[in-house]
Short mmCIF file of C-alpha atoms and ligand atoms in Angstrom, two decimals:
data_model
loop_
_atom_site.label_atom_id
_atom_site.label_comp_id
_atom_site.label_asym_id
_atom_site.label_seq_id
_atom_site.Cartn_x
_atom_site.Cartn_y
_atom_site.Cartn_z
CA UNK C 1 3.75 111.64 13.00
CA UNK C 2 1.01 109.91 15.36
CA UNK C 3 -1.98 109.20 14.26
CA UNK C 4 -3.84 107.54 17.15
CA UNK C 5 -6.51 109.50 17.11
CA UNK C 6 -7.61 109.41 13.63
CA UNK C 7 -7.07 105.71 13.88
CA UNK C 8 -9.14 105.04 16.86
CA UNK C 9 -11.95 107.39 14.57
CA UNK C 10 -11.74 105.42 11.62
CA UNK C 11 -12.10 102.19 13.32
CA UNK C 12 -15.42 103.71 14.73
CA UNK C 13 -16.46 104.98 11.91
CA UNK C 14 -16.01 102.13 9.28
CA UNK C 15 -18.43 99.97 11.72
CA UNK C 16 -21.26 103.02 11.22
CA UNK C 17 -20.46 104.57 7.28
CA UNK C 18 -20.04 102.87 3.93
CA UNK C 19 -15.80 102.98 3.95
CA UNK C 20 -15.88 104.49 7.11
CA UNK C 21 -16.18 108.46 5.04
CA UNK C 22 -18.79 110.59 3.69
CA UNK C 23 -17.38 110.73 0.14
CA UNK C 24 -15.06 108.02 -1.33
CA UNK C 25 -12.36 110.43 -2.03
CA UNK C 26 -11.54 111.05 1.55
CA UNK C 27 -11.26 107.01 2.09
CA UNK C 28 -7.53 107.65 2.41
CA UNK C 29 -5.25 104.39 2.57
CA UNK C 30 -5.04 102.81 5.54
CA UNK C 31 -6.73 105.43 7.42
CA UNK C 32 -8.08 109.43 6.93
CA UNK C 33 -6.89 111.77 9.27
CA UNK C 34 -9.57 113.79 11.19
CA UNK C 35 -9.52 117.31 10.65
CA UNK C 36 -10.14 119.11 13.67
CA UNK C 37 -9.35 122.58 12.64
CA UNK C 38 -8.08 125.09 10.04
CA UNK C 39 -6.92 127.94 9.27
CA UNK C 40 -5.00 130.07 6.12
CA UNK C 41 -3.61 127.16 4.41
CA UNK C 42 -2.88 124.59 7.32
CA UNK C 43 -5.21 121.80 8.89
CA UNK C 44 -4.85 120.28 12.16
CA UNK C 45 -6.01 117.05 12.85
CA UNK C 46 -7.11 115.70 15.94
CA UNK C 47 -3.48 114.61 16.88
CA UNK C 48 -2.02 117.45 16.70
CA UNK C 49 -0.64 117.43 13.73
CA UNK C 50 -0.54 120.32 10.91
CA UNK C 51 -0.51 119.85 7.49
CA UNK C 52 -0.22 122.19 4.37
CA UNK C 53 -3.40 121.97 2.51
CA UNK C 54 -2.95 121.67 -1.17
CA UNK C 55 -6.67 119.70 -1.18
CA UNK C 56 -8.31 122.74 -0.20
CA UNK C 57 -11.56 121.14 0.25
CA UNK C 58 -11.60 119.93 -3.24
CA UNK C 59 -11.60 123.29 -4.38
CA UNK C 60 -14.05 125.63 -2.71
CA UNK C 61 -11.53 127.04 -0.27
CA UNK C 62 -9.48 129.72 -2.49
CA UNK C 63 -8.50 132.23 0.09
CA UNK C 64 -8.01 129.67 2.74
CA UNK C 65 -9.56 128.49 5.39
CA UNK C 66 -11.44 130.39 8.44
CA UNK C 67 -11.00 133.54 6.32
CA UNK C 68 -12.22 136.52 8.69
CA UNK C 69 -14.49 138.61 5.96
CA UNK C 70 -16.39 135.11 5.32
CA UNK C 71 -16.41 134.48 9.01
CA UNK C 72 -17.76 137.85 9.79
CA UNK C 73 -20.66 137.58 6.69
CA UNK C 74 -21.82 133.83 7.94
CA UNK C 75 -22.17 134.98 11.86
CA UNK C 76 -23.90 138.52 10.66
CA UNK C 77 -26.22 136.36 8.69
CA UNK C 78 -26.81 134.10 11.46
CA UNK C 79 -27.98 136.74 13.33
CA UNK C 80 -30.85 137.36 11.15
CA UNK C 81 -32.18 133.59 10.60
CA UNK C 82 -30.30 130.91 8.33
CA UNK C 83 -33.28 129.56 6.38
CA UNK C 84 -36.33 131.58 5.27
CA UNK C 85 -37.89 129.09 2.61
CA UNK C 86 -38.80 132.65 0.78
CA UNK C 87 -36.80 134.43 -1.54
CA UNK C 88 -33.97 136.60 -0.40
CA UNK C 89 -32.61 140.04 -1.39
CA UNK C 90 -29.19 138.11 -0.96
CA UNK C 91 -29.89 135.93 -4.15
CA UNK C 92 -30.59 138.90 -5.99
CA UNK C 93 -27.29 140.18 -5.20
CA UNK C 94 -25.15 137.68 -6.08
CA UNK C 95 -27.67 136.73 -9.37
CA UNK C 96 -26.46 139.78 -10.39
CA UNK C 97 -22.78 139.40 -9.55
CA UNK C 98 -22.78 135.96 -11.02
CA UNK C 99 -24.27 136.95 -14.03
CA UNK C 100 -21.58 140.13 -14.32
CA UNK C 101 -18.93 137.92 -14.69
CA UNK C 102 -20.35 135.25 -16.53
CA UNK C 103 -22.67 137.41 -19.03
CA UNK C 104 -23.83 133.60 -21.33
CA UNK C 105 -25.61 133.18 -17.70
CA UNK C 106 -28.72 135.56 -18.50
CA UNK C 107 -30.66 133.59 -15.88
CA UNK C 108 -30.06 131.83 -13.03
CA UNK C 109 -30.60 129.50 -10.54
CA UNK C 110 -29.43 128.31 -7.14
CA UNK C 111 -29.10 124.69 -5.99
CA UNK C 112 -27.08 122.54 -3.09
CA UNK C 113 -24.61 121.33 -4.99
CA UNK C 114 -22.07 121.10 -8.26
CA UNK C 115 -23.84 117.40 -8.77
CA UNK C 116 -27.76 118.98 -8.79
CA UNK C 117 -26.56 121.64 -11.09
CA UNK C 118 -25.67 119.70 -13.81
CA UNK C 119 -28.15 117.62 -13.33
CA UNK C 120 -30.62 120.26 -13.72
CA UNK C 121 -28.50 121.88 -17.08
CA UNK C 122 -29.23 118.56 -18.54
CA UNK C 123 -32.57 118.57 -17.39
CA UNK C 124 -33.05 121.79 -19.25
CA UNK C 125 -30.99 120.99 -22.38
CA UNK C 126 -33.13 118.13 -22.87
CA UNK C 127 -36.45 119.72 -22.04
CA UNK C 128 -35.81 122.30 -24.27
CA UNK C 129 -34.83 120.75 -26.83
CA UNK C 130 -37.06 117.39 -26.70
CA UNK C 131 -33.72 115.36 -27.64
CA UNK C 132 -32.78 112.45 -25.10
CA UNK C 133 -28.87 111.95 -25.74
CA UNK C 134 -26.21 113.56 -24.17
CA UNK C 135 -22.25 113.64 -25.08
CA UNK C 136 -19.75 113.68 -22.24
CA UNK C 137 -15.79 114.25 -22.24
CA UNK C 138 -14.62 110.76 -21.19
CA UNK C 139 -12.96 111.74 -17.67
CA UNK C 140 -15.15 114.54 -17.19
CA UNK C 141 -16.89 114.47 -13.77
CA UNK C 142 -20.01 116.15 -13.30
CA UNK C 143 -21.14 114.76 -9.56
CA UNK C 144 -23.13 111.71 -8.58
CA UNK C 145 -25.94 110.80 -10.79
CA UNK C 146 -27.06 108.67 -12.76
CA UNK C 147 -26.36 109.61 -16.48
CA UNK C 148 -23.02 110.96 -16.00
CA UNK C 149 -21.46 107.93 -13.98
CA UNK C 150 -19.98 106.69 -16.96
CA UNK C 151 -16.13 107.09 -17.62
CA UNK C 152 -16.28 109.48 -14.77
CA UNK C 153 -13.38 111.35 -13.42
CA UNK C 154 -12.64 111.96 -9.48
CA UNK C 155 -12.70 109.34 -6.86
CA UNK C 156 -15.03 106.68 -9.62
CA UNK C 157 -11.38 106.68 -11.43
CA UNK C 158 -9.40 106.58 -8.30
CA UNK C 159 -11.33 103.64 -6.97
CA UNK C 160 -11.76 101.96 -10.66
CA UNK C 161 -15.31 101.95 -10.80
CA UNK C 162 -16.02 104.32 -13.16
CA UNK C 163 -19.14 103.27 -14.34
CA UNK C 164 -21.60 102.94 -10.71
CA UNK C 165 -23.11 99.63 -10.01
CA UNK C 166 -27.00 100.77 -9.51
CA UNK C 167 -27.11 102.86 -12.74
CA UNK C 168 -29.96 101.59 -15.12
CA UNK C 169 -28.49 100.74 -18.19
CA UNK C 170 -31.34 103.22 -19.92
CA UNK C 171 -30.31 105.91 -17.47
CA UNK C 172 -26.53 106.05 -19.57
CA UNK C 173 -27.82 104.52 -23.13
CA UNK C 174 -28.54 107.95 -23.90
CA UNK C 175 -25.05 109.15 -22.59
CA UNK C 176 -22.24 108.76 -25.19
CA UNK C 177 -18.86 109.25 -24.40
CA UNK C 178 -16.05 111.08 -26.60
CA UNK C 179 -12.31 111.46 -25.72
CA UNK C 180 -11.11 115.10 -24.80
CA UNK C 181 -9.00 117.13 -26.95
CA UNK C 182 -10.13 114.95 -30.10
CA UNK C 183 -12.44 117.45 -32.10
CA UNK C 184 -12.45 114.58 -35.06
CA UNK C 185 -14.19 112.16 -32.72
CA UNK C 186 -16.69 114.41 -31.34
CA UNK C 187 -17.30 115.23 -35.16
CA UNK C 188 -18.35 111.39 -36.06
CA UNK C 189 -20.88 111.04 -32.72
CA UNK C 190 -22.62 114.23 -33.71
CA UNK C 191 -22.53 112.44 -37.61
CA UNK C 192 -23.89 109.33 -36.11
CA UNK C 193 -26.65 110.23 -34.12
CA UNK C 194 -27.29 113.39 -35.75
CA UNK C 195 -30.77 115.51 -34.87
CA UNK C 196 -30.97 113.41 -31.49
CA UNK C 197 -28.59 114.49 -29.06
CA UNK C 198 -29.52 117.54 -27.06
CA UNK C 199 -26.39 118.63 -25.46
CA UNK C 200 -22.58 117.69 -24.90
CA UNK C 201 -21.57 118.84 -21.30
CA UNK C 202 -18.10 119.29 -20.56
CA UNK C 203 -15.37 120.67 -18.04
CA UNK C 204 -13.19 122.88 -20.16
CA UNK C 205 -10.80 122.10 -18.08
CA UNK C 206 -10.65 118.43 -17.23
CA UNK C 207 -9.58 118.77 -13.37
CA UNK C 208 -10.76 115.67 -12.00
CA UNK C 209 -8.37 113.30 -14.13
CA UNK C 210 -6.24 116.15 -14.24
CA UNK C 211 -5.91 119.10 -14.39
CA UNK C 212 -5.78 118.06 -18.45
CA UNK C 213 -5.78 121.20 -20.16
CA UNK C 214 -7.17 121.85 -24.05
CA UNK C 215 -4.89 121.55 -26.92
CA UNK C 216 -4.87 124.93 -28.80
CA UNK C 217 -8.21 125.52 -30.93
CA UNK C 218 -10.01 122.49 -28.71
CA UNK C 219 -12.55 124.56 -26.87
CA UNK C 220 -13.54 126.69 -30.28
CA UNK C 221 -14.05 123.56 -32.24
CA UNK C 222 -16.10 122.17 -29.78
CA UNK C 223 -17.83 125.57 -29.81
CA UNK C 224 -18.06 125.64 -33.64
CA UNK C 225 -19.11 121.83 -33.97
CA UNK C 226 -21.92 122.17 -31.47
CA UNK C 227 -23.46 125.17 -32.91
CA UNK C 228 -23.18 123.52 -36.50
CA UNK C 229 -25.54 120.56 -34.92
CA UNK C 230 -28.08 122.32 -33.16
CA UNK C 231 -26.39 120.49 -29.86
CA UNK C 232 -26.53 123.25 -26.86
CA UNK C 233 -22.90 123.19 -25.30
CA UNK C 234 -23.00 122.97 -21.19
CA UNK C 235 -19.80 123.95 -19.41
CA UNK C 236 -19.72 122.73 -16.28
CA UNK C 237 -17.24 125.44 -14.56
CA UNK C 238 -17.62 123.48 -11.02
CA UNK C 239 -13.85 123.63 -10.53
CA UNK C 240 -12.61 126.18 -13.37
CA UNK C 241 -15.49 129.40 -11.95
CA UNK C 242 -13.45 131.79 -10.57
CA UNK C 243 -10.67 130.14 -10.09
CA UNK C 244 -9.21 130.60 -13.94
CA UNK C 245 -10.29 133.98 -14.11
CA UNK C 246 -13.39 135.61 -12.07
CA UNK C 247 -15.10 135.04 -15.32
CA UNK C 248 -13.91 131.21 -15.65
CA UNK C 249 -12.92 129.28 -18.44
CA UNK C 250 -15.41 130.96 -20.93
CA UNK C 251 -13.82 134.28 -20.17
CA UNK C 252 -9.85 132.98 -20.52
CA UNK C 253 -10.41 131.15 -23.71
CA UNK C 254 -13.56 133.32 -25.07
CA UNK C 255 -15.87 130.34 -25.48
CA UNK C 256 -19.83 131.40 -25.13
CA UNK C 257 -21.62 128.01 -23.95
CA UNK C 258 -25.43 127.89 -23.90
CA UNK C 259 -25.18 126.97 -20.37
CA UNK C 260 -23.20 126.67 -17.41
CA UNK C 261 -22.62 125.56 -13.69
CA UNK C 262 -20.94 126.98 -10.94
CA UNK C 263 -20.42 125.09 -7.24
CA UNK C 264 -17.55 125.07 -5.01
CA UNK C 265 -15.86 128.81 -4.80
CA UNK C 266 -19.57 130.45 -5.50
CA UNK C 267 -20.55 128.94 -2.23
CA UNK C 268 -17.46 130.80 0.02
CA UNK C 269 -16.65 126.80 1.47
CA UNK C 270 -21.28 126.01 2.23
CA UNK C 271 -22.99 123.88 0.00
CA UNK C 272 -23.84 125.75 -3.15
CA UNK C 273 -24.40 124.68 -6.95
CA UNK C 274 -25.41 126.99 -9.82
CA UNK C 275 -27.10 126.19 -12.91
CA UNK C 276 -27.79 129.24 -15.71
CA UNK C 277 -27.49 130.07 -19.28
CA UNK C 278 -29.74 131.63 -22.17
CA UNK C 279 -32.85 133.62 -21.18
CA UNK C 280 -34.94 131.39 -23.47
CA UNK C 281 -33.77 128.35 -22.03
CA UNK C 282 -33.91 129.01 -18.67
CA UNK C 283 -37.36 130.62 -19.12
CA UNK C 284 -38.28 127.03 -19.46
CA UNK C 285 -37.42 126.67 -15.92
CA UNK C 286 -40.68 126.13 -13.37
CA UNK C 287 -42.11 128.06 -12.86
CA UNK C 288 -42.29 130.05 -15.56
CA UNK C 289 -41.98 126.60 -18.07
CA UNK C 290 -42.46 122.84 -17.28
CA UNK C 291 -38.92 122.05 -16.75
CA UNK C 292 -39.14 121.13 -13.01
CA UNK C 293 -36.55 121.41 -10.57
CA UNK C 294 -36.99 122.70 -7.03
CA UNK C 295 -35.10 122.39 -4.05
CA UNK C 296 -35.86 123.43 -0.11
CA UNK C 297 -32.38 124.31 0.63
CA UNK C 298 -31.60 126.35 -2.70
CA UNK C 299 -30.05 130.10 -2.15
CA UNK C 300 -29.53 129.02 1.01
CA UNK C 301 -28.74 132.19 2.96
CA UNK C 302 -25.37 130.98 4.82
CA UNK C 303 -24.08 130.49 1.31
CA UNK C 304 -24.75 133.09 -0.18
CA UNK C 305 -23.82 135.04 2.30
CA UNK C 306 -20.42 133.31 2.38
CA UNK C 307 -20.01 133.37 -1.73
CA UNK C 308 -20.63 137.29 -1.96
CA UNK C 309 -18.28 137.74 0.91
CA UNK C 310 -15.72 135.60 -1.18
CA UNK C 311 -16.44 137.53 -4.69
CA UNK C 312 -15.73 140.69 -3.01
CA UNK C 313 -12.05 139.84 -1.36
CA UNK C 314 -11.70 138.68 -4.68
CA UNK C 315 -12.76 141.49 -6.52
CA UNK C 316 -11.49 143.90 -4.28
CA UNK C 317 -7.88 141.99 -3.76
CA UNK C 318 -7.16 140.78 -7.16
CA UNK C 319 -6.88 137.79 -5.91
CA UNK C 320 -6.53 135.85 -8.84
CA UNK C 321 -3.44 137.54 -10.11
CA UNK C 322 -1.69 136.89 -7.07
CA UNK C 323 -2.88 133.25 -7.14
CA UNK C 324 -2.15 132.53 -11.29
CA UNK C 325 1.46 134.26 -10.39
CA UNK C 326 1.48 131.45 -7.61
CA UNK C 327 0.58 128.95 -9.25
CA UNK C 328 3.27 129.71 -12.26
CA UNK C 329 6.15 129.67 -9.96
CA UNK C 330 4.94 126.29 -7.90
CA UNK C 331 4.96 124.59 -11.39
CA UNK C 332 7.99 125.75 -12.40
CA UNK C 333 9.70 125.21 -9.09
CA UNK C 334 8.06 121.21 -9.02
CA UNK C 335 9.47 120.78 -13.00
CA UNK C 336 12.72 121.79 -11.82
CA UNK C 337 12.59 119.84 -8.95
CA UNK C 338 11.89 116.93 -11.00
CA UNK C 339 14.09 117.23 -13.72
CA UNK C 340 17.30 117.77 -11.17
CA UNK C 341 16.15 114.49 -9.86
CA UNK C 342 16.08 112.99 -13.57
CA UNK C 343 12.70 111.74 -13.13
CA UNK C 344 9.70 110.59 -15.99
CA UNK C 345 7.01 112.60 -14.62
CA UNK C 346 5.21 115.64 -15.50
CA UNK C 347 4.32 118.71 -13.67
CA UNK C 348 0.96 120.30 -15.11
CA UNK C 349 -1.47 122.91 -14.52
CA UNK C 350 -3.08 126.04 -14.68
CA UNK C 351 -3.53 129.28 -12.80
CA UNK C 352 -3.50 128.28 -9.44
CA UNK C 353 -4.54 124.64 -10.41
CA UNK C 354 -1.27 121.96 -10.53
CA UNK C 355 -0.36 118.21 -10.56
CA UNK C 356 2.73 115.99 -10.26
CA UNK C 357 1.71 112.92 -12.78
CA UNK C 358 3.91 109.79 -12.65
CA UNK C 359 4.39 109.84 -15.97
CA UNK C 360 4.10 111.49 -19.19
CA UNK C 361 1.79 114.78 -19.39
CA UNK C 362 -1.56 113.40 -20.01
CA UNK C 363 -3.97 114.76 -22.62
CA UNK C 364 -7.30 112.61 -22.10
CA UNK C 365 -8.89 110.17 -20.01
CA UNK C 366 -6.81 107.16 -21.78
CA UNK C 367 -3.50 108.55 -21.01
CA UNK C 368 -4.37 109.82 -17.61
CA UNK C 369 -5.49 106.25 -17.07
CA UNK C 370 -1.82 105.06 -17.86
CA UNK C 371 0.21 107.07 -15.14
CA UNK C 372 1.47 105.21 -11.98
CA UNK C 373 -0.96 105.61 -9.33
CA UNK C 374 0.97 103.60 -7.07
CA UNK C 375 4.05 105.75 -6.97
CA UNK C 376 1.68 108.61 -6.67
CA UNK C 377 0.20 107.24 -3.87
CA UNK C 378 3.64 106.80 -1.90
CA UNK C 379 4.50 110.71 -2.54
CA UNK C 380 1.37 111.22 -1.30
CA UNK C 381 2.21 109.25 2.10
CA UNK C 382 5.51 111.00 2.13
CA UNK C 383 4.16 114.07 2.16
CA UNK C 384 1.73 113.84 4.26
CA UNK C 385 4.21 112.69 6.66
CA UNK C 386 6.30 116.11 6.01
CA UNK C 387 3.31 117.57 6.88
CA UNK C 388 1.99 118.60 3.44
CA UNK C 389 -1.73 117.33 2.53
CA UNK C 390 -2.14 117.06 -1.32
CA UNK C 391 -5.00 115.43 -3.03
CA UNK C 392 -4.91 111.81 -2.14
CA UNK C 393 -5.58 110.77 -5.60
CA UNK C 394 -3.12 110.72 -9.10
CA UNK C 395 -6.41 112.08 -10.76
CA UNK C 396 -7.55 115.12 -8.46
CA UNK C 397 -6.08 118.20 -9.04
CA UNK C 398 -3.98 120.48 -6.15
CA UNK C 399 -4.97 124.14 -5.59
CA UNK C 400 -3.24 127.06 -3.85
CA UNK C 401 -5.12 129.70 -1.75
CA UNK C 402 -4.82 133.20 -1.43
CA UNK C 403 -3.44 132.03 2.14
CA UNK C 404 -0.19 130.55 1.17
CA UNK C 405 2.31 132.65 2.03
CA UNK C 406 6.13 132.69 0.34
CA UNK C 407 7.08 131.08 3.28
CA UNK C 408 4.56 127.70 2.66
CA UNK C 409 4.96 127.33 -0.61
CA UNK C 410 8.66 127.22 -0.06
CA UNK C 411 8.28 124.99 2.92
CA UNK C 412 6.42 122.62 0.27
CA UNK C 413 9.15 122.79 -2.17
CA UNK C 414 11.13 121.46 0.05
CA UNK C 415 9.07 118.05 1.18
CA UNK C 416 8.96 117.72 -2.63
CA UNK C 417 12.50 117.50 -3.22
CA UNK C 418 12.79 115.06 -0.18
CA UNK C 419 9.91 113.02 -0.66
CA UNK C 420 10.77 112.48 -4.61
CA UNK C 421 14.60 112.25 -4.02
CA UNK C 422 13.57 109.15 -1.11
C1 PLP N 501 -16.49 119.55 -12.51
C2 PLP N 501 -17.38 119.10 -11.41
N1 PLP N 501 -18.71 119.10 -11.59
C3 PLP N 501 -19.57 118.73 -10.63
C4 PLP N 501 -19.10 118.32 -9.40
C5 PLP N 501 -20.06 117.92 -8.32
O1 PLP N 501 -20.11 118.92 -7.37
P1 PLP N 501 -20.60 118.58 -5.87
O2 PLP N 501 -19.53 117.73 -5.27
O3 PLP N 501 -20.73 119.93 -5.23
O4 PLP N 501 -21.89 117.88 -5.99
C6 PLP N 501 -17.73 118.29 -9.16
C7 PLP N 501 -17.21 117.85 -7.84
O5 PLP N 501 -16.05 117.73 -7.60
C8 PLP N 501 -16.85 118.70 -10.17
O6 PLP N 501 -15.52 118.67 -10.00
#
């Protein structure tokens, strides 16, 4: 493959942006390739060439790209304005929707992003409770700010700064850190600081060291534990909303967290974040309470548009069946592939969710930290170079779309069992 183009790019682009990209993740070694188009489950860059995307945008993109009912929605909404700065019957809508599937999110509320959502379900947690300390999952990403940048998942791992230069040490004194899957340790913080921390928030499904999933009985300890000390349990369902189950995580393993947030698939592939929970905590939202958050771009029309277009391919197709029976078969295809070869690593997943770790099937953040990036990273070249785009990092997780055919996933199998035989 060429890549003049994209090199050219990047050489223009490192002189004008931090890295040269927009988001570390995408700072792929020695150069991104620039996406000029896509469609179903392939992107073209500006060379020409076509890859298979297994990155899917991080996510958001579950029934591929350019898909023609989300198309159609975003250029009928167009049509009648793309930013009223008043409320919108749209919101209503997919309030409602949202709240349907996910029926611990009594109220809601619309933000930009995954990373001002959690923000603001911390914001809340600690408002309404008047408690300052927080528990996170060590590994667990919850976006960009300041008092979860510590042990964080995603491209902080991948680049090994996991804890951000710039964060005031008082911003994360208050954020303590606990191991996944380890109910005993979560037990001793709560003992330790008990009556002070207001909330632990957590991805039940650890997909950006990952995907890491929870040991049997994990997610109803946690449950159990945090109602036993008064600590309000947030489940950040960024990556796992409707992509484990319309419902998410809290619907496939039955867990009822006090709040939640929603990003990514909600938003159809436009900026979106969702924060919501229990009536009588999210009454303390402004403006009916004094827990302030606010944002001009919030239910942004486009997205909405584009998320209740998504919702109702998804409700309508059964989408997720098709993708969990996908995602099954590309595990077990990869496992075989990898035991034939009589290689160390692990194959993991879940639903449409999977990952090739070099190494031993991780179950937190310290044995996720242990698997060879490096040979990771030269599959990833490899493949790319077969024309097969997964996530450039050990620690994101691959996705399928409802747009990858038989035929793709086959195609795929195929660059696997070259690329790890070579
Ligand atoms: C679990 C989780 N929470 C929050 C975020 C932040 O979302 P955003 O990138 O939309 O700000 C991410 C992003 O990948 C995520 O994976």
């Amino acid at each position: 493959m060429r890549f003049d183009s994209s090199i050219r790019l990047f050489d223009s682009a490192r002189r004008l942006m931090p890295g040269g990209v927009s988001s570390p993740v995408r700072a792929i070694s020695p150069h991104p390739f620039y996406t000029a188009r896509a469609d179903g489950p392939y992107l073209w860059d500006c060379d020409g060439n076509r890859f298979i995307d297994y990155c899917l945008a991080y996510g958001p993109m579950i029934l591929g790209h350019r898909h023609p009912a989300i198309r159609d929605a975003v250029a009928d909404q167009m049509d009648r304005g793309w930013l009223y700065g008043t409320p919108s019957e749209l919101e209503v809508n997919l309030a409602g929707r949202i709240s349907g599937h996910y029926p611990s999110m009594e109220r809601l509320r619309f933000v930009s992003s995954g990373t001002e959502a959690t923000m603001a379900a911390i914001r809340v947690a600690r408002g309404s409770s008047g408690k300052d300390m927080i528990i996170k999952i060590e590994g667990g990403f919850h976006g960009a700010h300041d008092s979860v940048l510590a042990k964080a998942g995603s491209g902080a791992t991948t680049l090994g700064i996991p804890d951000s230069q710039g964060v005031p040490a008082d911003a994360v004194r208050n954020t303590l850190q606990v191991p996944y899957n380890d109910p005993a340790a979560l037990e001793e913080v709560m003992e330790q600081f008990c009556g002070q921390i207001a909330c632990l928030i957590m991805e039940p499904v650890l997909g950006n060291i990952g995907p890491v999933l929870p040991e049997k009985g994990y997610l109803q300890e946690v449950r159990r534990l945090t109602e036993k000390n008064d600590i309000l349990l947030i489940f950040d369902e960024v990556i796992t909303g409707f992509r484990l189950s319309l419902g998410g995580a809290q619907e496939l393993f039955g867990i009822k967290p006090d709040l939640t947030t929603l990003g990514k698939i909600i938003g159809g592939g436009f900026p979106i974040g969702v924060f919501g929970g229990r009536a009588d905590l999210m009454d303390r939202v402004a403006p009916g309470g004094a827990i302030y958050q606010a944002g001009t771009f919030n239910g942004s029309p486009a997205s909405l548009a584009a998320g209740l277009a998504t919702l109702d391919v998804m409700e309508k197709e059964n989408t997720l069946h098709k993708l969990n029976r996908m995602g099954a078969e590309m595990r077990s295809a990869l496992k075989e592939i990898v035991e034939d070869l009589g290689l160390d690593y692990s194959v993991v997943g879940i639903a449409s969710m999977f990952k090739i770790f070099f190494g031993p099937e991780p179950h937190d953040y310290a044995q996720a930290l242990k698997c060879d990036r490096a040979g990771y990273l030269q599959l990833f070249r490899r493949m790319l170079n077969s024309g097969v785009f997964l996530t450039p990092s050990q620690y994101e997780t691959d996705f399928i779309s409802a747009a990858h055919t038989q035929d793709v996933i086959e195609t795929t199998l195929e660059a696997f069992r070259s690329c790890l035989k070579s």
